[in-house]
Amino acid sequence: MDSKLHTYFIGFLLGAFSLQAAAQRWNIGAGLGGFNYKGEYAPFFNPKNYLPGGHAFVRYNMSPAVSLRLGGNMGIIGAKDSRSSDPFNQARNGSFRSRVTEGDLILEYNFLNYSQRRKDVNWTPYLMGGLGFYKFKPRTKTADYKTTQMNIPFGAGVKWEFKRPWSLEFEFGTRVLFTDYLDDLGDNVPLGQKLQLGNPTTRDKYYYTSITLSYTFYSIICPPGFSTD
């Protein structure tokens, strides 16, 4: 093999390796989960208020420790006063239900350098946080408020590549909101009704708990003019 062919062959191997590594930086996922609400109808977290949801995302693994995720969620949020042990809630005996659609950009930090290599133990706990926008559609709307707003998602989870290139992921996340009208009960009411509506000084929030099946792109992307056939 002359020097030119030798140089070209080494360059091809390095290029193929770098393209394979780039491909491994991307993965997609989808799954099911449950929305839970905290607010006037549920002053404390109550598992009885879980309602179904679903989600999908695309993720770019910037390094073994850091990933960037763009995703969307949708589902139902609701609660009933009858499920609360608070005397005020039981006396009011109200309820609400709303459809929620959410899009978010999330940064993930992997504690165990999730490298997704064949001989590694490919699992890690992780933290996540970012910025999101959501739209909710209440069953009833009794005041003038915006139903499309910004939120701040954060939480934690676990990733496990159980069979390359497939992974299972479990995540619990909180959404910090800038409204008290997710449940249609806000502070724009007559003073005499404040106690009936609950605490007007706190903001609503919701949680999303999910399980995800994700796929990592491990295939080698060939340069133009080459084929894997």
Tab-separated table of N, CA, C and O in Angstrom, residues 97-144:
chain	number	residue	atom	x	y	z
A	97	ARG	N	-61.149	19.913	36.024
A	97	ARG	CA	-60.406	19.074	35.084
A	97	ARG	C	-60.000	19.943	33.902
A	97	ARG	O	-60.764	20.782	33.448
A	98	SER	N	-58.768	19.729	33.418
A	98	SER	CA	-58.244	20.541	32.329
A	98	SER	C	-57.303	19.711	31.477
A	98	SER	O	-56.570	18.865	31.993
A	99	ARG	N	-57.312	19.964	30.181
A	99	ARG	CA	-56.349	19.344	29.275
A	99	ARG	C	-55.104	20.217	29.190
A	99	ARG	O	-55.204	21.432	29.124
A	100	VAL	N	-53.930	19.581	29.166
A	100	VAL	CA	-52.666	20.316	29.165
A	100	VAL	C	-51.787	19.819	28.020
A	100	VAL	O	-51.640	18.612	27.806
A	101	THR	N	-51.207	20.763	27.279
A	101	THR	CA	-50.206	20.474	26.252
A	101	THR	C	-48.963	21.285	26.573
A	101	THR	O	-49.054	22.487	26.836
A	102	GLU	N	-47.800	20.638	26.542
A	102	GLU	CA	-46.572	21.276	27.006
A	102	GLU	C	-45.420	20.992	26.055
A	102	GLU	O	-45.281	19.888	25.527
A	103	GLY	N	-44.575	21.995	25.836
A	103	GLY	CA	-43.315	21.824	25.130
A	103	GLY	C	-42.189	22.369	25.989
A	103	GLY	O	-42.362	23.391	26.669
A	104	ASP	N	-41.040	21.686	26.001
A	104	ASP	CA	-39.961	22.145	26.885
A	104	ASP	C	-38.584	21.847	26.306
A	104	ASP	O	-38.417	20.956	25.471
A	105	LEU	N	-37.611	22.625	26.754
A	105	LEU	CA	-36.201	22.408	26.442
A	105	LEU	C	-35.495	22.129	27.757
A	105	LEU	O	-35.477	22.980	28.653
A	106	ILE	N	-34.943	20.926	27.885
A	106	ILE	CA	-34.438	20.427	29.170
A	106	ILE	C	-32.943	20.136	29.070
A	106	ILE	O	-32.463	19.533	28.102
A	107	LEU	N	-32.213	20.530	30.098
A	107	LEU	CA	-30.807	20.150	30.252
A	107	LEU	C	-30.724	19.062	31.312
A	107	LEU	O	-31.283	19.202	32.404
A	108	GLU	N	-30.051	17.951	30.979
A	108	GLU	CA	-29.910	16.831	31.897
A	108	GLU	C	-28.455	16.689	32.343
A	108	GLU	O	-27.530	16.837	31.533
A	109	TYR	N	-28.265	16.370	33.606
A	109	TYR	CA	-26.929	16.079	34.125
A	109	TYR	C	-26.899	14.636	34.626
A	109	TYR	O	-27.619	14.262	35.546
A	110	ASN	N	-26.051	13.803	33.997
A	110	ASN	CA	-25.921	12.394	34.349
A	110	ASN	C	-24.807	12.211	35.376
A	110	ASN	O	-23.665	12.604	35.131
A	111	PHE	N	-25.125	11.590	36.493
A	111	PHE	CA	-24.135	11.434	37.554
A	111	PHE	C	-23.062	10.408	37.221
A	111	PHE	O	-21.929	10.512	37.684
A	112	LEU	N	-23.377	9.389	36.421
A	112	LEU	CA	-22.452	8.288	36.184
A	112	LEU	C	-21.882	8.282	34.769
A	112	LEU	O	-21.491	7.237	34.261
A	113	ASN	N	-21.832	9.436	34.091
A	113	ASN	CA	-21.268	9.503	32.741
A	113	ASN	C	-21.871	8.439	31.830
A	113	ASN	O	-21.249	7.433	31.519
A	114	TYR	N	-23.087	8.680	31.410
A	114	TYR	CA	-23.875	7.741	30.610
A	114	TYR	C	-23.308	7.667	29.198
A	114	TYR	O	-23.748	8.349	28.281
A	115	SER	N	-22.282	6.805	28.994
A	115	SER	CA	-21.536	6.782	27.740
A	115	SER	C	-22.135	5.849	26.702
A	115	SER	O	-21.787	5.933	25.532
A	116	GLN	N	-23.017	4.914	27.094
A	116	GLN	CA	-23.693	4.009	26.167
A	116	GLN	C	-22.705	3.223	25.306
A	116	GLN	O	-22.775	3.191	24.084
A	117	ARG	N	-21.735	2.576	25.963
A	117	ARG	CA	-20.792	1.701	25.279
A	117	ARG	C	-21.101	0.256	25.615
A	117	ARG	O	-21.660	-0.047	26.653
A	118	ARG	N	-20.664	-0.633	24.739
A	118	ARG	CA	-21.041	-2.038	24.875
A	118	ARG	C	-20.627	-2.654	26.204
A	118	ARG	O	-21.367	-3.397	26.811
A	119	LYS	N	-19.430	-2.344	26.680
A	119	LYS	CA	-18.899	-3.011	27.864
A	119	LYS	C	-19.140	-2.221	29.145
A	119	LYS	O	-18.728	-2.647	30.222
A	120	ASP	N	-19.814	-1.069	29.048
A	120	ASP	CA	-20.093	-0.283	30.245
A	120	ASP	C	-21.382	-0.738	30.906
A	120	ASP	O	-22.251	-1.351	30.277
A	121	VAL	N	-21.507	-0.448	32.193
A	121	VAL	CA	-22.782	-0.618	32.893
A	121	VAL	C	-23.586	0.637	32.598
A	121	VAL	O	-23.358	1.690	33.189
A	122	ASN	N	-24.488	0.539	31.640
A	122	ASN	CA	-25.135	1.722	31.090
A	122	ASN	C	-26.403	2.088	31.849
A	122	ASN	O	-27.522	1.833	31.412
A	123	TRP	N	-26.205	2.693	33.003
A	123	TRP	CA	-27.335	3.250	33.737
A	123	TRP	C	-26.818	4.436	34.550
A	123	TRP	O	-25.624	4.519	34.850
A	124	THR	N	-27.697	5.328	34.859
A	124	THR	CA	-27.304	6.481	35.657
A	124	THR	C	-28.529	7.199	36.212
A	124	THR	O	-29.546	7.302	35.524
A	125	PRO	N	-28.442	7.704	37.421
A	125	PRO	CA	-29.423	8.699	37.875
A	125	PRO	C	-29.068	10.052	37.265
A	125	PRO	O	-27.908	10.294	36.911
A	126	TYR	N	-30.047	10.910	37.137
A	126	TYR	CA	-29.776	12.221	36.543
A	126	TYR	C	-30.707	13.279	37.123
A	126	TYR	O	-31.773	12.976	37.675
A	127	LEU	N	-30.284	14.526	37.008
A	127	LEU	CA	-31.103	15.690	37.332
A	127	LEU	C	-31.458	16.398	36.039
A	127	LEU	O	-30.685	16.368	35.066
A	128	MET	N	-32.610	17.056	36.027
A	128	MET	CA	-33.004	17.778	34.827
A	128	MET	C	-33.660	19.102	35.214
A	128	MET	O	-34.262	19.248	36.275
A	129	GLY	N	-33.532	20.082	34.317
A	129	GLY	CA	-34.166	21.377	34.508
A	129	GLY	C	-34.137	22.157	33.218
A	129	GLY	O	-33.288	21.904	32.347
A	130	GLY	N	-35.057	23.096	33.069
A	130	GLY	CA	-35.085	23.853	31.835
A	130	GLY	C	-36.189	24.882	31.804
A	130	GLY	O	-36.583	25.444	32.830
A	131	LEU	N	-36.720	25.079	30.609
A	131	LEU	CA	-37.753	26.082	30.376
A	131	LEU	C	-38.828	25.474	29.492
A	131	LEU	O	-38.522	24.768	28.526
A	132	GLY	N	-40.092	25.753	29.821
A	132	GLY	CA	-41.185	25.186	29.055
A	132	GLY	C	-42.308	26.188	28.815
A	132	GLY	O	-42.390	27.234	29.455
A	133	PHE	N	-43.145	25.842	27.858
A	133	PHE	CA	-44.377	26.583	27.601
A	133	PHE	C	-45.515	25.575	27.571
A	133	PHE	O	-45.361	24.466	27.055
A	134	TYR	N	-46.643	25.948	28.118
A	134	TYR	CA	-47.763	25.026	28.178
A	134	TYR	C	-49.067	25.763	27.907
A	134	TYR	O	-49.179	26.979	28.084
A	135	LYS	N	-50.042	25.017	27.451
A	135	LYS	CA	-51.395	25.533	27.224
A	135	LYS	C	-52.366	24.607	27.940
A	135	LYS	O	-52.277	23.383	27.797
A	136	PHE	N	-53.251	25.176	28.721
A	136	PHE	CA	-54.253	24.367	29.382
A	136	PHE	C	-55.648	24.796	28.952
A	136	PHE	O	-55.881	25.965	28.628
A	137	LYS	N	-56.543	23.849	28.896
A	137	LYS	CA	-57.907	24.093	28.430
A	137	LYS	C	-58.866	23.621	29.512
A	137	LYS	O	-59.243	22.454	29.570
A	138	PRO	N	-59.267	24.539	30.408
A	138	PRO	CA	-60.153	24.137	31.506
A	138	PRO	C	-61.550	23.789	31.014
A	138	PRO	O	-62.030	24.332	30.016
A	139	ARG	N	-62.181	22.896	31.727
A	139	ARG	CA	-63.559	22.518	31.386
A	139	ARG	C	-64.490	23.716	31.538
A	139	ARG	O	-65.427	23.902	30.762
A	140	THR	N	-64.248	24.534	32.569
A	140	THR	CA	-64.977	25.784	32.755
A	140	THR	C	-63.970	26.902	32.981
A	140	THR	O	-62.905	26.688	33.554
A	141	LYS	N	-64.313	28.104	32.518
A	141	LYS	CA	-63.451	29.271	32.688
A	141	LYS	C	-64.301	30.429	33.191
A	141	LYS	O	-65.132	30.963	32.454
A	142	THR	N	-64.085	30.825	34.437
A	142	THR	CA	-64.947	31.814	35.083
A	142	THR	C	-64.286	33.173	35.229
A	142	THR	O	-64.866	34.080	35.824
A	143	ALA	N	-63.053	33.355	34.720
A	143	ALA	CA	-62.367	34.640	34.813
A	143	ALA	C	-61.520	34.836	33.565
A	143	ALA	O	-61.340	33.921	32.750
A	144	ASP	N	-61.002	36.036	33.391
A	144	ASP	CA	-60.179	36.372	32.239
A	144	ASP	C	-58.707	36.155	32.592
A	144	ASP	O	-58.091	36.966	33.275
